[in-house]
Amino acid sequence: VEDFFVAIQGTGHNSGCAQRVLRVEDMQQDPLNPPKFRHKRAPAAAGSPPPPVMHSPPRKLTQQDQAEWKIPPSISNWKNQKGYTIPLDKRLQADGRNLQDVSINDKFASLSEALYIAERQAREEIRLRNEIKKQKKIKEEEMREQQLRLLAAQARAERSNLLQQRKEGQEEDEEARKKREAVARERQREIEREMRLERNKRGRNDEDRDVSERVALGLPPTKKAAAGEGVFDTRLFNQSAGVDSGFDGGNDEAYNLYDQPLFANRSNNAAIYQFSRERLINSVGHTGDVPSFAGADRSTFTRTAPVEFEKDVSDPFGLDNLLSEAKKK
């Protein structure tokens, strides 16, 4: 800040003062403003001439040199703003992997050789193991065949013994059957003789009966009645039990349409079927040699329940059990 004293000489300033004080101050500046002063570089003076550059004569560019000087375009693996389809060889060239020298370690050769030797040894061990298993299996098959032969021989021997015993038992059964049949035939003849005698006796007694007694007993009419003599008995017309008295004495709840059965004596009816063993043998054949189940006796056994069957055994001779026991040993 500087102060100046100025004398007043003009008429326009007649304020009564002889002089004035003029103060001059510097304008305030921002200390953060950049400096306005600039350094200017003066042009350099002319020096010595530059040294000459020696060039070899131009030569023709070969294809190999051109391929070596070829710079592949820079392709990003992450960005493709235009969305172009970039060939794979261009991407590989951009990676620069062709410029690297690939060196293979010598350990790879030793590793491959060791793997080859280990594989060959493993194959040899597997072959020997399979050969041992095959020999063992052949021996087991031979032992099994030998055991089966022995068991088959035992089964054949037992079967021959059983057949012989069955044949002897069949011969004994045949003799006993013949005896039983003879006794049955004799008994049948006696029964038929008694029936004939009883029929003749009853026939002689029935001839003297009147019509009412024959009707009450359910006997057929005589030849005289069939011819028309004495077909009706007058004593039967005056009985209290008839249609007038109601059926069954007036019992409406009963369901008895007939007062007597149709066949009072079935032994007199020759039309009813009767079993005959001789007729069965003549038509079908002899069935006495058919063997029954073991332990069954038809003469003494009486069935009180349905027939029971035995389950068929898949291994009747126990071959599987013998083989399993032999393997365990």
PDB file of C-alpha atoms in Angstrom, residues 3 20 26 32 36 77 88 114 119 139 159 165 167 176 193 195 203 208 216 224 237 254 279:
ATOM      1  CA  ASP A   3       0.121   6.848  -0.125  1.00  0.00           C
ATOM      2  CA  ARG A  20      -5.593  15.071  -1.004  1.00  0.00           C
ATOM      3  CA  ASP A  26      -2.531  -4.173  -4.936  1.00  0.00           C
ATOM      4  CA  LEU A  32      -4.404 -21.329  -5.739  1.00  0.00           C
ATOM      5  CA  LYS A  36       0.444 -16.856 -15.610  1.00  0.00           C
ATOM      6  CA  ASN A  77     -10.773 -63.382 -25.659  1.00  0.00           C
ATOM      7  CA  LEU A  88      -9.915 -70.237 -34.383  1.00  0.00           C
ATOM      8  CA  ALA A 114       7.658 -97.682 -16.152  1.00  0.00           C
ATOM      9  CA  GLU A 119       1.195-103.188 -17.256  1.00  0.00           C
ATOM     10  CA  LYS A 139     -10.305-130.374 -10.461  1.00  0.00           C
ATOM     11  CA  ARG A 159     -33.600-148.676  -6.991  1.00  0.00           C
ATOM     12  CA  GLN A 165     -38.737-155.796  -2.888  1.00  0.00           C
ATOM     13  CA  LYS A 167     -41.917-157.272  -6.996  1.00  0.00           C
ATOM     14  CA  ALA A 176     -53.733-162.301  -0.992  1.00  0.00           C
ATOM     15  CA  ARG A 193     -78.940-167.464  -2.705  1.00  0.00           C
ATOM     16  CA  MET A 195     -82.049-163.185  -1.500  1.00  0.00           C
ATOM     17  CA  GLY A 203     -93.812-164.120  -3.146  1.00  0.00           C
ATOM     18  CA  ASP A 208    -102.547-164.727  -0.163  1.00  0.00           C
ATOM     19  CA  ALA A 216    -100.765-150.489   2.101  1.00  0.00           C
ATOM     20  CA  LYS A 224    -105.900-161.282 -11.308  1.00  0.00           C
ATOM     21  CA  PHE A 237    -113.966-146.184   0.366  1.00  0.00           C
ATOM     22  CA  ALA A 254     -96.567-129.682   6.167  1.00  0.00           C
ATOM     23  CA  ARG A 279     -68.142-156.540 -14.904  1.00  0.00           C
TER      24      ARG A 279
END
